[in-house]
Amino acid sequence: MIHTVLTAALMAFPALVILGGVRDLISYRIPNWISLALLAAFIPAALIGLAAGVPLSALGLNLAVGAAALVAGVVMWSLRWIGGGDAKLFAAAALWIGWPAAGTYLAVTGLVGGVFALLLLRLRAASLRSFVLSGPAWFTRLAEPGESVPYGVAIAIGALVAFPNSALVLAAAAL
């Protein structure tokens, strides 16, 4: 029974990070409610995780990783490297990821973000411009020279890759 409840609670994470990545891709905005929902959904998942045998110290590391990601996100936002929604999604996802999966989260997010930026540079080349203009408005905006990179896509992919190694998922798998 507890396995079913924990698994149901864990399903909120992938649904919300995918939604955040898609929203950033099509609108260059990640609504605050997505990051807040991730925070709110973590509480019952953590409590159920405790009941399922996740050590309190592991959840403490989740909190520490989330706090560190929030600080890093605020620094990146203040340097104008990422948007505010990206910083909040980055921190909220890191809270769920915890330690030691944080290394995977950072590496995959950085790698995907770099590859995505390179693809967007190619998409924004003058030689492809005429093809892009016939697409939907959100795609046309992606191809607009000088436009920013919707980094929520990379954050979502990094989070999804790292999530199976988080303490909560590993606890659910062990039940």
mmCIF file with all atom_site columns, C-alpha atoms in Angstrom:
data_model
loop_
_atom_site.group_PDB
_atom_site.id
_atom_site.type_symbol
_atom_site.label_atom_id
_atom_site.label_alt_id
_atom_site.label_comp_id
_atom_site.label_asym_id
_atom_site.label_entity_id
_atom_site.label_seq_id
_atom_site.pdbx_PDB_ins_code
_atom_site.Cartn_x
_atom_site.Cartn_y
_atom_site.Cartn_z
_atom_site.occupancy
_atom_site.B_iso_or_equiv
_atom_site.pdbx_formal_charge
_atom_site.auth_seq_id
_atom_site.auth_comp_id
_atom_site.auth_asym_id
_atom_site.auth_atom_id
_atom_site.pdbx_PDB_model_num
ATOM 1   C CA . MET A 1 1   ? 0.000  0.000  0.000   1.00 0.00 ? 1   MET A CA 1
ATOM 2   C CA . ILE A 1 2   ? 2.724  2.491  0.925   1.00 0.00 ? 2   ILE A CA 1
ATOM 3   C CA . HIS A 1 3   ? 4.526  1.676  -2.347  1.00 0.00 ? 3   HIS A CA 1
ATOM 4   C CA . THR A 1 4   ? 1.417  2.668  -4.319  1.00 0.00 ? 4   THR A CA 1
ATOM 5   C CA . VAL A 1 5   ? 0.960  5.900  -2.371  1.00 0.00 ? 5   VAL A CA 1
ATOM 6   C CA . LEU A 1 6   ? 4.642  6.848  -2.712  1.00 0.00 ? 6   LEU A CA 1
ATOM 7   C CA . THR A 1 7   ? 4.632  6.035  -6.430  1.00 0.00 ? 7   THR A CA 1
ATOM 8   C CA . ALA A 1 8   ? 1.540  8.207  -6.924  1.00 0.00 ? 8   ALA A CA 1
ATOM 9   C CA . ALA A 1 9   ? 3.185  11.073 -5.022  1.00 0.00 ? 9   ALA A CA 1
ATOM 10  C CA . LEU A 1 10  ? 6.353  10.723 -7.116  1.00 0.00 ? 10  LEU A CA 1
ATOM 11  C CA . MET A 1 11  ? 4.399  11.078 -10.378 1.00 0.00 ? 11  MET A CA 1
ATOM 12  C CA . ALA A 1 12  ? 3.877  14.781 -9.671  1.00 0.00 ? 12  ALA A CA 1
ATOM 13  C CA . PHE A 1 13  ? 7.569  15.466 -10.294 1.00 0.00 ? 13  PHE A CA 1
ATOM 14  C CA . PRO A 1 14  ? 7.923  14.352 -13.926 1.00 0.00 ? 14  PRO A CA 1
ATOM 15  C CA . ALA A 1 15  ? 4.539  15.825 -14.838 1.00 0.00 ? 15  ALA A CA 1
ATOM 16  C CA . LEU A 1 16  ? 5.442  19.247 -13.439 1.00 0.00 ? 16  LEU A CA 1
ATOM 17  C CA . VAL A 1 17  ? 9.003  19.459 -14.800 1.00 0.00 ? 17  VAL A CA 1
ATOM 18  C CA . ILE A 1 18  ? 7.823  18.398 -18.263 1.00 0.00 ? 18  ILE A CA 1
ATOM 19  C CA . LEU A 1 19  ? 5.125  21.049 -18.088 1.00 0.00 ? 19  LEU A CA 1
ATOM 20  C CA . GLY A 1 20  ? 7.708  23.638 -17.035 1.00 0.00 ? 20  GLY A CA 1
ATOM 21  C CA . GLY A 1 21  ? 10.017 22.735 -19.924 1.00 0.00 ? 21  GLY A CA 1
ATOM 22  C CA . VAL A 1 22  ? 7.209  22.782 -22.486 1.00 0.00 ? 22  VAL A CA 1
ATOM 23  C CA . ARG A 1 23  ? 5.825  26.088 -21.206 1.00 0.00 ? 23  ARG A CA 1
ATOM 24  C CA . ASP A 1 24  ? 9.296  27.647 -21.432 1.00 0.00 ? 24  ASP A CA 1
ATOM 25  C CA . LEU A 1 25  ? 9.764  26.272 -24.942 1.00 0.00 ? 25  LEU A CA 1
ATOM 26  C CA . ILE A 1 26  ? 6.511  27.684 -26.306 1.00 0.00 ? 26  ILE A CA 1
ATOM 27  C CA . SER A 1 27  ? 6.176  30.908 -24.312 1.00 0.00 ? 27  SER A CA 1
ATOM 28  C CA . TYR A 1 28  ? 9.591  31.715 -22.782 1.00 0.00 ? 28  TYR A CA 1
ATOM 29  C CA . ARG A 1 29  ? 7.840  31.727 -19.394 1.00 0.00 ? 29  ARG A CA 1
ATOM 30  C CA . ILE A 1 30  ? 7.648  29.228 -16.589 1.00 0.00 ? 30  ILE A CA 1
ATOM 31  C CA . PRO A 1 31  ? 4.682  30.150 -14.416 1.00 0.00 ? 31  PRO A CA 1
ATOM 32  C CA . ASN A 1 32  ? 5.419  30.458 -10.702 1.00 0.00 ? 32  ASN A CA 1
ATOM 33  C CA . TRP A 1 33  ? 2.686  27.965 -9.907  1.00 0.00 ? 33  TRP A CA 1
ATOM 34  C CA . ILE A 1 34  ? 4.735  25.163 -11.466 1.00 0.00 ? 34  ILE A CA 1
ATOM 35  C CA . SER A 1 35  ? 7.690  25.714 -9.120  1.00 0.00 ? 35  SER A CA 1
ATOM 36  C CA . LEU A 1 36  ? 5.331  26.231 -6.185  1.00 0.00 ? 36  LEU A CA 1
ATOM 37  C CA . ALA A 1 37  ? 3.492  23.011 -7.049  1.00 0.00 ? 37  ALA A CA 1
ATOM 38  C CA . LEU A 1 38  ? 6.828  21.170 -7.107  1.00 0.00 ? 38  LEU A CA 1
ATOM 39  C CA . LEU A 1 39  ? 7.609  22.528 -3.651  1.00 0.00 ? 39  LEU A CA 1
ATOM 40  C CA . ALA A 1 40  ? 4.158  21.680 -2.316  1.00 0.00 ? 40  ALA A CA 1
ATOM 41  C CA . ALA A 1 41  ? 4.181  18.162 -3.803  1.00 0.00 ? 41  ALA A CA 1
ATOM 42  C CA . PHE A 1 42  ? 7.585  17.451 -2.275  1.00 0.00 ? 42  PHE A CA 1
ATOM 43  C CA . ILE A 1 43  ? 6.199  17.685 1.262   1.00 0.00 ? 43  ILE A CA 1
ATOM 44  C CA . PRO A 1 44  ? 3.798  14.711 1.109   1.00 0.00 ? 44  PRO A CA 1
ATOM 45  C CA . ALA A 1 45  ? 6.273  12.746 -1.036  1.00 0.00 ? 45  ALA A CA 1
ATOM 46  C CA . ALA A 1 46  ? 8.973  13.300 1.602   1.00 0.00 ? 46  ALA A CA 1
ATOM 47  C CA . LEU A 1 47  ? 6.646  12.326 4.445   1.00 0.00 ? 47  LEU A CA 1
ATOM 48  C CA . ILE A 1 48  ? 5.584  9.166  2.639   1.00 0.00 ? 48  ILE A CA 1
ATOM 49  C CA . GLY A 1 49  ? 9.240  8.538  1.835   1.00 0.00 ? 49  GLY A CA 1
ATOM 50  C CA . LEU A 1 50  ? 10.090 8.734  5.543   1.00 0.00 ? 50  LEU A CA 1
ATOM 51  C CA . ALA A 1 51  ? 7.385  6.174  6.255   1.00 0.00 ? 51  ALA A CA 1
ATOM 52  C CA . ALA A 1 52  ? 8.851  3.995  3.501   1.00 0.00 ? 52  ALA A CA 1
ATOM 53  C CA . GLY A 1 53  ? 12.318 4.083  5.047   1.00 0.00 ? 53  GLY A CA 1
ATOM 54  C CA . VAL A 1 54  ? 14.072 7.057  3.470   1.00 0.00 ? 54  VAL A CA 1
ATOM 55  C CA . PRO A 1 55  ? 16.513 8.298  6.122   1.00 0.00 ? 55  PRO A CA 1
ATOM 56  C CA . LEU A 1 56  ? 15.889 11.768 7.499   1.00 0.00 ? 56  LEU A CA 1
ATOM 57  C CA . SER A 1 57  ? 19.494 12.604 6.610   1.00 0.00 ? 57  SER A CA 1
ATOM 58  C CA . ALA A 1 58  ? 18.758 11.888 2.926   1.00 0.00 ? 58  ALA A CA 1
ATOM 59  C CA . LEU A 1 59  ? 15.838 14.301 2.995   1.00 0.00 ? 59  LEU A CA 1
ATOM 60  C CA . GLY A 1 60  ? 18.057 16.836 4.729   1.00 0.00 ? 60  GLY A CA 1
ATOM 61  C CA . LEU A 1 61  ? 20.456 16.530 1.817   1.00 0.00 ? 61  LEU A CA 1
ATOM 62  C CA . ASN A 1 62  ? 17.522 17.125 -0.549  1.00 0.00 ? 62  ASN A CA 1
ATOM 63  C CA . LEU A 1 63  ? 16.818 20.372 1.303   1.00 0.00 ? 63  LEU A CA 1
ATOM 64  C CA . ALA A 1 64  ? 20.492 21.363 1.172   1.00 0.00 ? 64  ALA A CA 1
ATOM 65  C CA . VAL A 1 65  ? 20.743 20.628 -2.553  1.00 0.00 ? 65  VAL A CA 1
ATOM 66  C CA . GLY A 1 66  ? 17.542 22.602 -3.179  1.00 0.00 ? 66  GLY A CA 1
ATOM 67  C CA . ALA A 1 67  ? 18.847 25.572 -1.167  1.00 0.00 ? 67  ALA A CA 1
ATOM 68  C CA . ALA A 1 68  ? 22.209 25.485 -2.964  1.00 0.00 ? 68  ALA A CA 1
ATOM 69  C CA . ALA A 1 69  ? 20.433 25.342 -6.315  1.00 0.00 ? 69  ALA A CA 1
ATOM 70  C CA . LEU A 1 70  ? 18.299 28.325 -5.320  1.00 0.00 ? 70  LEU A CA 1
ATOM 71  C CA . VAL A 1 71  ? 21.416 30.341 -4.492  1.00 0.00 ? 71  VAL A CA 1
ATOM 72  C CA . ALA A 1 72  ? 23.083 29.248 -7.744  1.00 0.00 ? 72  ALA A CA 1
ATOM 73  C CA . GLY A 1 73  ? 19.900 30.028 -9.684  1.00 0.00 ? 73  GLY A CA 1
ATOM 74  C CA . VAL A 1 74  ? 19.659 33.514 -8.183  1.00 0.00 ? 74  VAL A CA 1
ATOM 75  C CA . VAL A 1 75  ? 23.307 34.163 -9.069  1.00 0.00 ? 75  VAL A CA 1
ATOM 76  C CA . MET A 1 76  ? 22.771 32.948 -12.658 1.00 0.00 ? 76  MET A CA 1
ATOM 77  C CA . TRP A 1 77  ? 19.610 35.074 -12.896 1.00 0.00 ? 77  TRP A CA 1
ATOM 78  C CA . SER A 1 78  ? 21.391 38.165 -11.557 1.00 0.00 ? 78  SER A CA 1
ATOM 79  C CA . LEU A 1 79  ? 24.109 37.654 -14.174 1.00 0.00 ? 79  LEU A CA 1
ATOM 80  C CA . ARG A 1 80  ? 21.328 37.387 -16.784 1.00 0.00 ? 80  ARG A CA 1
ATOM 81  C CA . TRP A 1 81  ? 22.420 33.887 -17.779 1.00 0.00 ? 81  TRP A CA 1
ATOM 82  C CA . ILE A 1 82  ? 18.944 32.455 -17.154 1.00 0.00 ? 82  ILE A CA 1
ATOM 83  C CA . GLY A 1 83  ? 15.481 33.817 -16.494 1.00 0.00 ? 83  GLY A CA 1
ATOM 84  C CA . GLY A 1 84  ? 13.757 33.982 -13.130 1.00 0.00 ? 84  GLY A CA 1
ATOM 85  C CA . GLY A 1 85  ? 11.411 31.109 -13.966 1.00 0.00 ? 85  GLY A CA 1
ATOM 86  C CA . ASP A 1 86  ? 14.411 28.982 -14.943 1.00 0.00 ? 86  ASP A CA 1
ATOM 87  C CA . ALA A 1 87  ? 16.093 29.742 -11.600 1.00 0.00 ? 87  ALA A CA 1
ATOM 88  C CA . LYS A 1 88  ? 12.971 28.748 -9.662  1.00 0.00 ? 88  LYS A CA 1
ATOM 89  C CA . LEU A 1 89  ? 12.400 25.568 -11.678 1.00 0.00 ? 89  LEU A CA 1
ATOM 90  C CA . PHE A 1 90  ? 16.087 24.675 -11.287 1.00 0.00 ? 90  PHE A CA 1
ATOM 91  C CA . ALA A 1 91  ? 15.872 24.972 -7.490  1.00 0.00 ? 91  ALA A CA 1
ATOM 92  C CA . ALA A 1 92  ? 12.490 23.243 -7.130  1.00 0.00 ? 92  ALA A CA 1
ATOM 93  C CA . ALA A 1 93  ? 13.678 20.299 -9.236  1.00 0.00 ? 93  ALA A CA 1
ATOM 94  C CA . ALA A 1 94  ? 16.941 20.103 -7.279  1.00 0.00 ? 94  ALA A CA 1
ATOM 95  C CA . LEU A 1 95  ? 14.930 19.746 -4.076  1.00 0.00 ? 95  LEU A CA 1
ATOM 96  C CA . TRP A 1 96  ? 13.432 16.526 -5.457  1.00 0.00 ? 96  TRP A CA 1
ATOM 97  C CA . ILE A 1 97  ? 16.714 15.279 -6.934  1.00 0.00 ? 97  ILE A CA 1
ATOM 98  C CA . GLY A 1 98  ? 18.844 15.553 -3.792  1.00 0.00 ? 98  GLY A CA 1
ATOM 99  C CA . TRP A 1 99  ? 22.233 13.960 -3.336  1.00 0.00 ? 99  TRP A CA 1
ATOM 100 C CA . PRO A 1 100 ? 24.088 12.180 -5.002  1.00 0.00 ? 100 PRO A CA 1
ATOM 101 C CA . ALA A 1 101 ? 21.869 12.515 -8.095  1.00 0.00 ? 101 ALA A CA 1
ATOM 102 C CA . ALA A 1 102 ? 22.608 16.270 -8.096  1.00 0.00 ? 102 ALA A CA 1
ATOM 103 C CA . GLY A 1 103 ? 25.824 15.632 -10.041 1.00 0.00 ? 103 GLY A CA 1
ATOM 104 C CA . THR A 1 104 ? 23.901 13.928 -12.823 1.00 0.00 ? 104 THR A CA 1
ATOM 105 C CA . TYR A 1 105 ? 21.310 16.715 -12.753 1.00 0.00 ? 105 TYR A CA 1
ATOM 106 C CA . LEU A 1 106 ? 23.950 19.423 -13.155 1.00 0.00 ? 106 LEU A CA 1
ATOM 107 C CA . ALA A 1 107 ? 25.931 17.571 -15.820 1.00 0.00 ? 107 ALA A CA 1
ATOM 108 C CA . VAL A 1 108 ? 22.957 16.643 -17.980 1.00 0.00 ? 108 VAL A CA 1
ATOM 109 C CA . THR A 1 109 ? 21.319 20.068 -17.609 1.00 0.00 ? 109 THR A CA 1
ATOM 110 C CA . GLY A 1 110 ? 24.551 21.801 -18.615 1.00 0.00 ? 110 GLY A CA 1
ATOM 111 C CA . LEU A 1 111 ? 25.208 19.459 -21.529 1.00 0.00 ? 111 LEU A CA 1
ATOM 112 C CA . VAL A 1 112 ? 21.651 19.614 -22.871 1.00 0.00 ? 112 VAL A CA 1
ATOM 113 C CA . GLY A 1 113 ? 21.590 23.394 -22.401 1.00 0.00 ? 113 GLY A CA 1
ATOM 114 C CA . GLY A 1 114 ? 24.791 23.767 -24.394 1.00 0.00 ? 114 GLY A CA 1
ATOM 115 C CA . VAL A 1 115 ? 23.642 21.482 -27.205 1.00 0.00 ? 115 VAL A CA 1
ATOM 116 C CA . PHE A 1 116 ? 20.243 23.212 -27.287 1.00 0.00 ? 116 PHE A CA 1
ATOM 117 C CA . ALA A 1 117 ? 21.935 26.626 -27.507 1.00 0.00 ? 117 ALA A CA 1
ATOM 118 C CA . LEU A 1 118 ? 24.074 25.417 -30.423 1.00 0.00 ? 118 LEU A CA 1
ATOM 119 C CA . LEU A 1 119 ? 21.001 24.026 -32.203 1.00 0.00 ? 119 LEU A CA 1
ATOM 120 C CA . LEU A 1 120 ? 19.203 27.333 -31.727 1.00 0.00 ? 120 LEU A CA 1
ATOM 121 C CA . LEU A 1 121 ? 22.179 29.214 -33.145 1.00 0.00 ? 121 LEU A CA 1
ATOM 122 C CA . ARG A 1 122 ? 21.989 27.011 -36.233 1.00 0.00 ? 122 ARG A CA 1
ATOM 123 C CA . LEU A 1 123 ? 18.220 27.427 -36.423 1.00 0.00 ? 123 LEU A CA 1
ATOM 124 C CA . ARG A 1 124 ? 18.697 31.209 -36.263 1.00 0.00 ? 124 ARG A CA 1
ATOM 125 C CA . ALA A 1 125 ? 21.089 31.233 -39.216 1.00 0.00 ? 125 ALA A CA 1
ATOM 126 C CA . ALA A 1 126 ? 20.031 33.300 -42.203 1.00 0.00 ? 126 ALA A CA 1
ATOM 127 C CA . SER A 1 127 ? 20.070 30.230 -44.459 1.00 0.00 ? 127 SER A CA 1
ATOM 128 C CA . LEU A 1 128 ? 17.206 28.632 -42.496 1.00 0.00 ? 128 LEU A CA 1
ATOM 129 C CA . ARG A 1 129 ? 15.214 31.784 -41.821 1.00 0.00 ? 129 ARG A CA 1
ATOM 130 C CA . SER A 1 130 ? 12.767 31.384 -44.735 1.00 0.00 ? 130 SER A CA 1
ATOM 131 C CA . PHE A 1 131 ? 11.851 27.848 -43.639 1.00 0.00 ? 131 PHE A CA 1
ATOM 132 C CA . VAL A 1 132 ? 11.300 28.856 -40.035 1.00 0.00 ? 132 VAL A CA 1
ATOM 133 C CA . LEU A 1 133 ? 8.962  31.737 -40.799 1.00 0.00 ? 133 LEU A CA 1
ATOM 134 C CA . SER A 1 134 ? 6.300  29.354 -42.069 1.00 0.00 ? 134 SER A CA 1
ATOM 135 C CA . GLY A 1 135 ? 6.122  27.513 -38.729 1.00 0.00 ? 135 GLY A CA 1
ATOM 136 C CA . PRO A 1 136 ? 4.001  28.189 -35.652 1.00 0.00 ? 136 PRO A CA 1
ATOM 137 C CA . ALA A 1 137 ? 4.581  31.436 -33.717 1.00 0.00 ? 137 ALA A CA 1
ATOM 138 C CA . TRP A 1 138 ? 6.426  29.769 -30.844 1.00 0.00 ? 138 TRP A CA 1
ATOM 139 C CA . PHE A 1 139 ? 8.853  28.100 -33.286 1.00 0.00 ? 139 PHE A CA 1
ATOM 140 C CA . THR A 1 140 ? 9.375  31.355 -35.161 1.00 0.00 ? 140 THR A CA 1
ATOM 141 C CA . ARG A 1 141 ? 10.271 33.008 -31.871 1.00 0.00 ? 141 ARG A CA 1
ATOM 142 C CA . LEU A 1 142 ? 12.791 30.253 -31.088 1.00 0.00 ? 142 LEU A CA 1
ATOM 143 C CA . ALA A 1 143 ? 14.474 31.021 -34.395 1.00 0.00 ? 143 ALA A CA 1
ATOM 144 C CA . GLU A 1 144 ? 14.546 34.787 -33.826 1.00 0.00 ? 144 GLU A CA 1
ATOM 145 C CA . PRO A 1 145 ? 18.168 36.017 -33.866 1.00 0.00 ? 145 PRO A CA 1
ATOM 146 C CA . GLY A 1 146 ? 19.148 37.525 -30.539 1.00 0.00 ? 146 GLY A CA 1
ATOM 147 C CA . GLU A 1 147 ? 16.350 35.768 -28.627 1.00 0.00 ? 147 GLU A CA 1
ATOM 148 C CA . SER A 1 148 ? 17.320 33.990 -25.423 1.00 0.00 ? 148 SER A CA 1
ATOM 149 C CA . VAL A 1 149 ? 17.439 30.239 -24.854 1.00 0.00 ? 149 VAL A CA 1
ATOM 150 C CA . PRO A 1 150 ? 14.451 28.691 -23.055 1.00 0.00 ? 150 PRO A CA 1
ATOM 151 C CA . TYR A 1 151 ? 16.666 26.918 -20.529 1.00 0.00 ? 151 TYR A CA 1
ATOM 152 C CA . GLY A 1 152 ? 13.691 25.284 -18.807 1.00 0.00 ? 152 GLY A CA 1
ATOM 153 C CA . VAL A 1 153 ? 13.909 22.618 -21.510 1.00 0.00 ? 153 VAL A CA 1
ATOM 154 C CA . ALA A 1 154 ? 17.431 21.641 -20.396 1.00 0.00 ? 154 ALA A CA 1
ATOM 155 C CA . ILE A 1 155 ? 16.432 21.823 -16.732 1.00 0.00 ? 155 ILE A CA 1
ATOM 156 C CA . ALA A 1 156 ? 13.493 19.494 -17.348 1.00 0.00 ? 156 ALA A CA 1
ATOM 157 C CA . ILE A 1 157 ? 15.602 16.970 -19.264 1.00 0.00 ? 157 ILE A CA 1
ATOM 158 C CA . GLY A 1 158 ? 18.375 17.044 -16.659 1.00 0.00 ? 158 GLY A CA 1
ATOM 159 C CA . ALA A 1 159 ? 15.835 16.564 -13.879 1.00 0.00 ? 159 ALA A CA 1
ATOM 160 C CA . LEU A 1 160 ? 14.143 13.651 -15.640 1.00 0.00 ? 160 LEU A CA 1
ATOM 161 C CA . VAL A 1 161 ? 17.451 11.894 -16.244 1.00 0.00 ? 161 VAL A CA 1
ATOM 162 C CA . ALA A 1 162 ? 18.599 12.340 -12.614 1.00 0.00 ? 162 ALA A CA 1
ATOM 163 C CA . PHE A 1 163 ? 15.261 11.610 -10.921 1.00 0.00 ? 163 PHE A CA 1
ATOM 164 C CA . PRO A 1 164 ? 15.487 7.778  -11.014 1.00 0.00 ? 164 PRO A CA 1
ATOM 165 C CA . ASN A 1 165 ? 18.579 8.051  -8.778  1.00 0.00 ? 165 ASN A CA 1
ATOM 166 C CA . SER A 1 166 ? 16.928 10.277 -6.175  1.00 0.00 ? 166 SER A CA 1
ATOM 167 C CA . ALA A 1 167 ? 16.447 8.952  -2.635  1.00 0.00 ? 167 ALA A CA 1
ATOM 168 C CA . LEU A 1 168 ? 12.657 8.969  -2.944  1.00 0.00 ? 168 LEU A CA 1
ATOM 169 C CA . VAL A 1 169 ? 12.584 6.963  -6.174  1.00 0.00 ? 169 VAL A CA 1
ATOM 170 C CA . LEU A 1 170 ? 15.160 4.513  -4.870  1.00 0.00 ? 170 LEU A CA 1
ATOM 171 C CA . ALA A 1 171 ? 13.046 4.033  -1.724  1.00 0.00 ? 171 ALA A CA 1
ATOM 172 C CA . ALA A 1 172 ? 9.962  3.362  -3.836  1.00 0.00 ? 172 ALA A CA 1
ATOM 173 C CA . ALA A 1 173 ? 11.880 0.868  -5.948  1.00 0.00 ? 173 ALA A CA 1
ATOM 174 C CA . ALA A 1 174 ? 13.102 -0.965 -2.838  1.00 0.00 ? 174 ALA A CA 1
ATOM 175 C CA . LEU A 1 175 ? 9.576  -1.507 -1.499  1.00 0.00 ? 175 LEU A CA 1
#
